Amino acid sequence: MDYNFLFDPSILADLDYSSWKSSFRPGVSPHTPGHGLKVRPLCATDYDKGFLGVLAQLTKVGTVTREQFMARFNAMKDDKSYYVCVIEDLNKREVIGAATLVIEQKFIHSCGMRARVEDVVVNDTYRGKQLGKILTVVLIMLSKHLGCYKISLECSDQKLPFYQQVGFKQDGTNYMVQRWET
Amino acid sequence: MDYNFLFDPSILADLDYSSWKSSFRPGVSPHTPGHGLKVRPLCATDYDKGFLGVLAQLTKVGTVTREQFMARFNAMKDDKSYYVCVIEDLNKREVIGAATLVIEQKFIHSCGMRARVEDVVVNDTYRGKQLGKILTVVLIMLSKHLGCYKISLECSDQKLPFYQQVGFKQDGTNYMVQRWET
């Protein structure tokens, strides 16, 4: 492999979307996200391809040195619970979208696993191309492939219709939080 | 150590609750949860002390053999992101409560960490003794000690007042899920 991938890229390449009901625009799919675009696992080299800049369109990233990035990348790689997926614009050699699937091990559900969708973002100049939908569908099918019994996420009111169209439902459960960061 | 703990028990033993504002009943605290009761990390031997039976009061556990339990216990121990805390009734040598803190590593927030409260349950014959509150406060202070920038959870409407009293707030974020298990 040319790249230092966070996880085996064949997992994404081999994902089967034939059971996926909802449709994309003609010609668009997770395997063909658009001209010159490719969905793949995060790479160590994405530090230089704008990965953190894309995340900064979502929330506070702060200062992250190359050493800090690599330490976190390697910790996630060793952990094997983090599936950070990105979309690269191959012509620009630039990361223009990202989304993370995190797996949580359980004792409940026969020592099952649950999945969570985290940190979905698409570069604002690439919006309206179904790339957020593609990333989310990749994570859904990936969690199914990995054998999780459920997948969940947290989102604003504004994003409810987006996630409803790919099968997420509100089930009366409330999200609560407390923060310490200043 | 006599027990095969999931994580270093001194982390719980040394937790400082002096900054904790909300009160417990007289004489009750995370360090003194009640007569003959002790808060501690999950142990491998808890398979024989009713740990799974307590979880079954919360949700579906299914069949979990000793081998499956140990495999999951060891995977969680190696991972170092799982802080399953239990309350043992030392006289009965029985686990009568449990709650899990799960840590998620991030690139955002300067390669920060967030925490989640999962699978909080107290044996129904021990309810009304503030043991659920104690377990939750332990997890909150533990996540703060570990340096997380936030802690979150999902709960039913019925549980909102319980979690509000220990500092959790709804912030307009919605929880969404899809399940595959039959």
Short mmCIF file of C-alpha atoms in Angstrom, two decimals:
data_model
loop_
_atom_site.label_atom_id
_atom_site.label_comp_id
_atom_site.label_asym_id
_atom_site.label_seq_id
_atom_site.Cartn_x
_atom_site.Cartn_y
_atom_site.Cartn_z
CA MET A 1 0.00 0.00 0.00
CA ASP A 2 1.24 3.47 -0.89
CA TYR A 3 -0.55 5.06 2.00
CA ASN A 4 -0.56 4.50 5.70
CA PHE A 5 -4.29 3.82 6.01
CA LEU A 6 -6.15 3.97 9.33
CA PHE A 7 -7.86 0.70 8.41
CA ASP A 8 -7.77 -1.80 5.56
CA PRO A 9 -9.11 0.01 2.45
CA SER A 10 -10.45 -3.25 1.00
CA ILE A 11 -13.19 -3.13 3.68
CA LEU A 12 -14.64 -0.05 1.95
CA ALA A 13 -13.83 -1.21 -1.56
CA ASP A 14 -15.66 -4.51 -0.97
CA LEU A 15 -18.76 -3.08 0.74
CA ASP A 16 -21.91 -4.31 -0.95
CA TYR A 17 -24.62 -1.65 -1.39
CA SER A 18 -27.04 -3.89 -3.28
CA SER A 19 -29.37 -4.04 -0.24
CA TRP A 20 -29.40 -0.26 0.04
CA LYS A 21 -32.91 1.02 -0.72
CA SER A 22 -32.57 4.79 -0.89
CA SER A 23 -31.24 6.15 -4.15
CA PHE A 24 -28.56 8.56 -5.22
CA ARG A 25 -28.52 10.78 -8.27
CA PRO A 26 -27.79 8.99 -11.57
CA GLY A 27 -24.17 7.86 -11.75
CA VAL A 28 -23.45 8.69 -8.12
CA SER A 29 -22.79 6.01 -5.47
CA PRO A 30 -20.36 5.33 -2.62
CA HIS A 31 -18.07 3.60 -5.14
CA THR A 32 -18.43 6.44 -7.66
CA PRO A 33 -18.97 9.59 -5.58
CA GLY A 34 -18.26 12.02 -8.41
CA HIS A 35 -15.68 13.00 -11.01
CA GLY A 36 -12.18 12.70 -9.52
CA LEU A 37 -13.55 11.90 -6.06
CA LYS A 38 -12.80 8.82 -3.99
CA VAL A 39 -14.05 7.51 -0.63
CA ARG A 40 -11.25 5.88 1.35
CA PRO A 41 -9.96 5.43 4.92
CA LEU A 42 -8.10 8.31 6.53
CA CYS A 43 -4.35 8.26 5.78
CA ALA A 44 -1.43 9.55 7.81
CA THR A 45 -0.62 11.83 4.86
CA ASP A 46 -4.02 13.54 5.15
CA TYR A 47 -2.46 15.91 7.65
CA ASP A 48 -1.02 17.60 4.54
CA LYS A 49 -4.21 17.25 2.49
CA GLY A 50 -6.47 19.52 4.52
CA PHE A 51 -8.20 16.93 6.72
CA LEU A 52 -8.09 19.17 9.79
CA GLY A 53 -9.24 22.15 7.74
CA VAL A 54 -12.38 20.24 6.72
CA LEU A 55 -13.05 19.30 10.36
CA ALA A 56 -12.68 22.99 11.26
CA GLN A 57 -15.79 23.66 9.13
CA LEU A 58 -17.67 21.45 11.60
CA THR A 59 -16.36 22.48 15.01
CA LYS A 60 -13.38 23.71 17.00
CA VAL A 61 -10.20 21.87 16.03
CA GLY A 62 -7.57 24.08 17.69
CA THR A 63 -3.86 23.66 17.18
CA VAL A 64 -2.85 20.13 16.21
CA THR A 65 0.83 19.58 15.43
CA ARG A 66 1.96 16.86 13.05
CA GLU A 67 3.25 14.92 16.07
CA GLN A 68 -0.12 15.18 17.85
CA PHE A 69 -1.95 14.14 14.69
CA MET A 70 0.30 11.12 14.20
CA ALA A 71 0.04 10.10 17.86
CA ARG A 72 -3.77 10.21 17.68
CA PHE A 73 -3.81 8.49 14.26
CA ASN A 74 -1.64 5.65 15.56
CA ALA A 75 -3.66 5.33 18.78
CA MET A 76 -6.86 5.03 16.71
CA LYS A 77 -5.21 2.54 14.36
CA ASP A 78 -4.05 0.36 17.26
CA ASP A 79 -7.49 0.57 18.85
CA LYS A 80 -9.25 -0.81 15.77
CA SER A 81 -12.58 0.83 16.78
CA TYR A 82 -12.21 3.96 14.66
CA TYR A 83 -13.25 4.04 11.02
CA VAL A 84 -12.53 7.58 9.84
CA CYS A 85 -13.56 7.79 6.18
CA VAL A 86 -12.68 10.66 3.90
CA ILE A 87 -13.47 11.81 0.38
CA GLU A 88 -10.43 12.97 -1.55
CA ASP A 89 -10.51 15.18 -4.62
CA LEU A 90 -7.78 13.27 -6.44
CA ASN A 91 -7.06 16.12 -8.88
CA LYS A 92 -6.46 18.60 -6.09
CA ARG A 93 -4.96 16.00 -3.74
CA GLU A 94 -7.25 17.42 -1.10
CA VAL A 95 -9.57 15.92 1.54
CA ILE A 96 -12.98 17.49 0.95
CA GLY A 97 -15.18 15.42 3.25
CA ALA A 98 -14.93 13.22 6.33
CA ALA A 99 -17.07 11.07 8.60
CA THR A 100 -16.20 8.72 11.44
CA LEU A 101 -17.73 5.44 12.55
CA VAL A 102 -16.84 4.49 16.13
CA ILE A 103 -17.49 0.99 17.42
CA GLU A 104 -18.33 0.37 21.07
CA GLN A 105 -17.97 -3.08 22.59
CA LYS A 106 -20.72 -4.23 24.94
CA PHE A 107 -21.52 -7.02 27.36
CA ILE A 108 -25.24 -6.58 26.59
CA HIS A 109 -26.77 -8.01 23.39
CA SER A 110 -24.66 -11.20 23.72
CA CYS A 111 -21.40 -9.22 23.97
CA GLY A 112 -22.50 -7.23 20.94
CA MET A 113 -21.19 -4.07 19.36
CA ARG A 114 -22.90 -0.79 18.63
CA ALA A 115 -21.78 1.88 16.21
CA ARG A 116 -21.90 5.67 16.23
CA VAL A 117 -21.70 8.21 13.44
CA GLU A 118 -19.42 11.10 14.42
CA ASP A 119 -18.03 14.26 12.83
CA VAL A 120 -19.66 14.22 9.40
CA VAL A 121 -18.54 17.19 7.32
CA VAL A 122 -18.17 18.17 3.68
CA ASN A 123 -16.12 21.15 2.48
CA ASP A 124 -18.62 23.93 1.82
CA THR A 125 -17.53 24.38 -1.80
CA TYR A 126 -18.48 20.72 -2.46
CA ARG A 127 -21.95 20.79 -0.90
CA GLY A 128 -25.08 19.84 -2.83
CA LYS A 129 -23.36 16.85 -4.45
CA GLN A 130 -24.78 14.18 -2.08
CA LEU A 131 -21.33 13.68 -0.56
CA GLY A 132 -22.63 13.88 3.03
CA LYS A 133 -25.25 11.29 2.13
CA ILE A 134 -22.60 9.07 0.54
CA LEU A 135 -20.37 9.26 3.61
CA THR A 136 -23.30 8.46 5.90
CA VAL A 137 -24.42 5.50 3.81
CA VAL A 138 -20.83 4.20 3.80
CA LEU A 139 -20.82 4.29 7.60
CA ILE A 140 -24.24 2.64 7.88
CA MET A 141 -23.27 -0.23 5.60
CA LEU A 142 -19.87 -0.50 7.26
CA SER A 143 -21.47 -0.85 10.70
CA LYS A 144 -23.78 -3.54 9.34
CA HIS A 145 -20.82 -5.32 7.74
CA LEU A 146 -18.95 -5.22 11.07
CA GLY A 147 -21.92 -6.88 12.81
CA CYS A 148 -23.18 -4.04 14.99
CA TYR A 149 -26.71 -4.39 16.39
CA LYS A 150 -27.42 -0.67 16.06
CA ILE A 151 -26.01 2.59 14.80
CA SER A 152 -26.82 5.96 16.30
CA LEU A 153 -25.90 9.61 16.04
CA GLU A 154 -26.67 13.01 17.50
CA CYS A 155 -27.77 15.93 15.35
CA SER A 156 -29.44 19.34 15.32
CA ASP A 157 -33.13 19.82 14.36
CA GLN A 158 -31.96 21.12 10.99
CA LYS A 159 -30.24 17.82 10.17
CA LEU A 160 -33.19 15.54 11.09
CA PRO A 161 -34.59 15.26 7.53
CA PHE A 162 -31.11 14.49 6.16
CA TYR A 163 -30.62 11.54 8.51
CA GLN A 164 -34.25 10.38 8.21
CA GLN A 165 -33.74 9.88 4.46
CA VAL A 166 -30.98 7.35 5.19
CA GLY A 167 -33.03 5.39 7.73
CA PHE A 168 -32.38 7.00 11.11
CA LYS A 169 -35.34 7.48 13.42
CA GLN A 170 -36.01 9.35 16.62
CA ASP A 171 -37.17 6.84 19.22
CA GLY A 172 -38.04 9.16 22.12
CA THR A 173 -34.54 8.96 23.56
CA ASN A 174 -33.03 12.25 24.72
CA TYR A 175 -29.45 13.42 24.34
CA MET A 176 -27.90 15.12 27.38
CA VAL A 177 -24.47 16.63 27.84
CA GLN A 178 -22.18 18.54 30.16
CA ARG A 179 -19.03 20.31 29.02
CA TRP A 180 -15.95 21.47 30.86
CA GLU A 181 -13.94 23.03 28.13
CA THR A 182 -13.77 26.82 28.33
CA MET B 1 -4.16 -7.27 43.61
CA ASP B 2 -6.50 -10.13 44.47
CA TYR B 3 -8.81 -9.37 41.60
CA ASN B 4 -8.38 -9.09 37.88
CA PHE B 5 -9.66 -5.53 37.59
CA LEU B 6 -10.72 -4.00 34.27
CA PHE B 7 -8.76 -0.86 35.19
CA ASP B 8 -6.57 0.32 38.04
CA PRO B 9 -8.82 0.57 41.14
CA SER B 10 -6.68 3.36 42.58
CA ILE B 11 -8.16 5.67 39.92
CA LEU B 12 -11.55 5.35 41.62
CA ALA B 13 -10.15 5.24 45.14
CA ASP B 14 -8.22 8.50 44.58
CA LEU B 15 -11.01 10.44 42.83
CA ASP B 16 -11.54 13.79 44.55
CA TYR B 17 -15.21 14.77 44.99
CA SER B 18 -14.50 18.03 46.86
CA SER B 19 -15.53 20.10 43.82
CA TRP B 20 -18.82 18.21 43.53
CA LYS B 21 -21.68 20.61 44.31
CA SER B 22 -24.78 18.41 44.45
CA SER B 23 -25.32 16.59 47.73
CA PHE B 24 -26.01 13.04 48.80
CA ARG B 25 -27.92 11.89 51.83
CA PRO B 26 -26.00 12.18 55.13
CA GLY B 27 -23.22 9.62 55.34
CA VAL B 28 -23.55 8.57 51.69
CA SER B 29 -20.91 9.34 49.04
CA PRO B 30 -19.10 7.58 46.20
CA HIS B 31 -16.45 6.49 48.72
CA THR B 32 -19.11 5.36 51.24
CA PRO B 33 -22.09 4.25 49.12
CA GLY B 34 -23.83 2.41 51.96
CA HIS B 35 -23.37 -0.32 54.58
CA GLY B 36 -21.34 -3.18 53.10
CA LEU B 37 -21.33 -1.60 49.65
CA LYS B 38 -18.30 -0.69 47.57
CA VAL B 39 -17.79 1.03 44.21
CA ARG B 40 -14.98 -0.56 42.22
CA PRO B 41 -13.91 -1.45 38.67
CA LEU B 42 -15.46 -4.51 37.06
CA CYS B 43 -13.52 -7.71 37.81
CA ALA B 44 -13.16 -10.88 35.79
CA THR B 45 -14.72 -12.73 38.75
CA ASP B 46 -17.92 -10.66 38.43
CA TYR B 47 -19.17 -13.20 35.93
CA ASP B 48 -19.91 -15.29 39.05
CA LYS B 49 -21.21 -12.36 41.08
CA GLY B 50 -24.30 -11.55 39.08
CA PHE B 51 -22.94 -8.78 36.85
CA LEU B 52 -24.83 -9.99 33.78
CA GLY B 53 -27.99 -10.50 35.84
CA VAL B 54 -27.92 -6.83 36.86
CA LEU B 55 -27.45 -5.79 33.21
CA ALA B 56 -30.44 -7.96 32.30
CA GLN B 57 -32.60 -5.62 34.43
CA LEU B 58 -31.64 -2.87 31.95
CA THR B 59 -31.86 -4.53 28.55
CA LYS B 60 -31.42 -7.71 26.57
CA VAL B 61 -28.23 -9.54 27.55
CA GLY B 62 -28.81 -12.92 25.88
CA THR B 63 -26.58 -15.91 26.39
CA VAL B 64 -23.02 -15.01 27.36
CA THR B 65 -20.69 -17.90 28.15
CA ARG B 66 -17.77 -17.50 30.54
CA GLU B 67 -15.43 -17.63 27.53
CA GLN B 68 -17.35 -14.87 25.73
CA PHE B 69 -17.39 -12.76 28.89
CA MET B 70 -13.63 -13.16 29.39
CA ALA B 71 -12.89 -12.42 25.73
CA ARG B 72 -14.89 -9.20 25.90
CA PHE B 73 -13.44 -8.30 29.33
CA ASN B 74 -9.90 -8.74 28.02
CA ALA B 75 -10.62 -6.82 24.81
CA MET B 76 -11.98 -3.91 26.87
CA LYS B 77 -9.02 -4.09 29.23
CA ASP B 78 -6.54 -3.98 26.34
CA ASP B 79 -8.44 -1.13 24.75
CA LYS B 80 -8.15 1.11 27.83
CA SER B 81 -11.25 3.14 26.81
CA TYR B 82 -13.77 1.23 28.93
CA TYR B 83 -14.39 2.09 32.56
CA VAL B 84 -17.06 -0.32 33.74
CA CYS B 85 -17.77 0.47 37.40
CA VAL B 86 -19.82 -1.74 39.68
CA ILE B 87 -21.21 -1.62 43.19
CA GLU B 88 -20.68 -4.83 45.14
CA ASP B 89 -22.62 -5.87 48.20
CA LEU B 90 -19.60 -7.26 50.02
CA ASN B 91 -21.69 -9.30 52.47
CA LYS B 92 -23.53 -11.09 49.69
CA ARG B 93 -20.52 -11.07 47.32
CA GLU B 94 -22.90 -9.81 44.67
CA VAL B 95 -22.78 -7.07 42.04
CA ILE B 96 -25.86 -4.91 42.63
CA GLY B 97 -25.18 -1.98 40.31
CA ALA B 98 -23.15 -1.09 37.25
CA ALA B 99 -22.37 1.84 34.97
CA THR B 100 -19.90 2.28 32.12
CA LEU B 101 -17.84 5.26 31.02
CA VAL B 102 -16.57 4.95 27.45
CA ILE B 103 -13.87 7.30 26.16
CA GLU B 104 -13.76 8.32 22.50
CA GLN B 105 -10.61 9.77 20.98
CA LYS B 106 -10.99 12.72 18.64
CA PHE B 107 -8.98 14.83 16.21
CA ILE B 108 -11.24 17.81 16.98
CA HIS B 109 -10.77 19.84 20.17
CA SER B 110 -6.98 19.62 19.84
CA CYS B 111 -7.02 15.83 19.61
CA GLY B 112 -9.29 15.78 22.65
CA MET B 113 -11.37 13.05 24.24
CA ARG B 114 -15.07 12.86 24.94
CA ALA B 115 -16.82 10.54 27.37
CA ARG B 116 -20.14 8.72 27.33
CA VAL B 117 -22.25 7.27 30.12
CA GLU B 118 -23.58 3.85 29.15
CA ASP B 119 -25.61 1.06 30.72
CA VAL B 120 -26.39 2.49 34.16
CA VAL B 121 -28.39 0.02 36.24
CA VAL B 122 -29.08 -0.78 39.89
CA ASN B 123 -30.60 -4.04 41.09
CA ASP B 124 -34.27 -3.28 41.75
CA THR B 125 -34.11 -4.46 45.36
CA TYR B 126 -31.45 -1.80 46.03
CA ARG B 127 -33.23 1.16 44.44
CA GLY B 128 -34.01 4.35 46.40
CA LYS B 129 -30.55 4.38 48.00
CA GLN B 130 -28.99 6.94 45.63
CA LEU B 131 -26.80 4.21 44.13
CA GLY B 132 -27.62 5.23 40.54
CA LYS B 133 -26.70 8.79 41.43
CA ILE B 134 -23.46 7.63 43.03
CA LEU B 135 -22.49 5.61 39.95
CA THR B 136 -23.27 8.54 37.66
CA VAL B 137 -21.28 11.01 39.77
CA VAL B 138 -18.35 8.57 39.78
CA LEU B 139 -18.42 8.49 35.97
CA ILE B 140 -18.71 12.29 35.69
CA MET B 141 -15.76 12.91 37.99
CA LEU B 142 -13.81 10.11 36.32
CA SER B 143 -14.30 11.65 32.88
CA LYS B 144 -13.15 15.02 34.25
CA HIS B 145 -10.11 13.36 35.84
CA LEU B 146 -9.26 11.70 32.52
CA GLY B 147 -9.32 15.09 30.77
CA CYS B 148 -12.40 14.73 28.58
CA TYR B 149 -13.87 17.95 27.17
CA LYS B 150 -17.44 16.71 27.51
CA ILE B 151 -19.56 13.85 28.76
CA SER B 152 -22.88 12.83 27.27
CA LEU B 153 -25.57 10.20 27.53
CA GLU B 154 -28.88 9.13 26.06
CA CYS B 155 -31.96 8.62 28.22
CA SER B 156 -35.75 8.34 28.24
CA ASP B 157 -38.02 11.28 29.20
CA GLN B 158 -38.56 9.62 32.58
CA LYS B 159 -34.84 9.81 33.41
CA LEU B 160 -34.36 13.50 32.46
CA PRO B 161 -34.84 14.85 36.03
CA PHE B 162 -32.42 12.25 37.39
CA TYR B 163 -29.62 13.30 35.04
CA GLN B 164 -30.45 17.01 35.34
CA GLN B 165 -29.77 16.85 39.08
CA VAL B 166 -26.19 15.74 38.36
CA GLY B 167 -25.54 18.50 35.83
CA PHE B 168 -26.59 17.10 32.45
CA LYS B 169 -28.50 19.44 30.15
CA GLN B 170 -30.44 19.07 26.92
CA ASP B 171 -28.86 21.35 24.33
CA GLY B 172 -31.30 20.92 21.43
CA THR B 173 -29.38 17.98 20.00
CA ASN B 174 -31.44 15.01 18.84
CA TYR B 175 -30.64 11.33 19.21
CA MET B 176 -31.33 9.13 16.18
CA VAL B 177 -30.90 5.40 15.73
CA GLN B 178 -31.38 2.46 13.41
CA ARG B 179 -31.32 -1.13 14.55
CA TRP B 180 -30.75 -4.38 12.71
CA GLU B 181 -31.11 -6.91 15.44
CA THR B 182 -34.23 -9.02 15.21
#
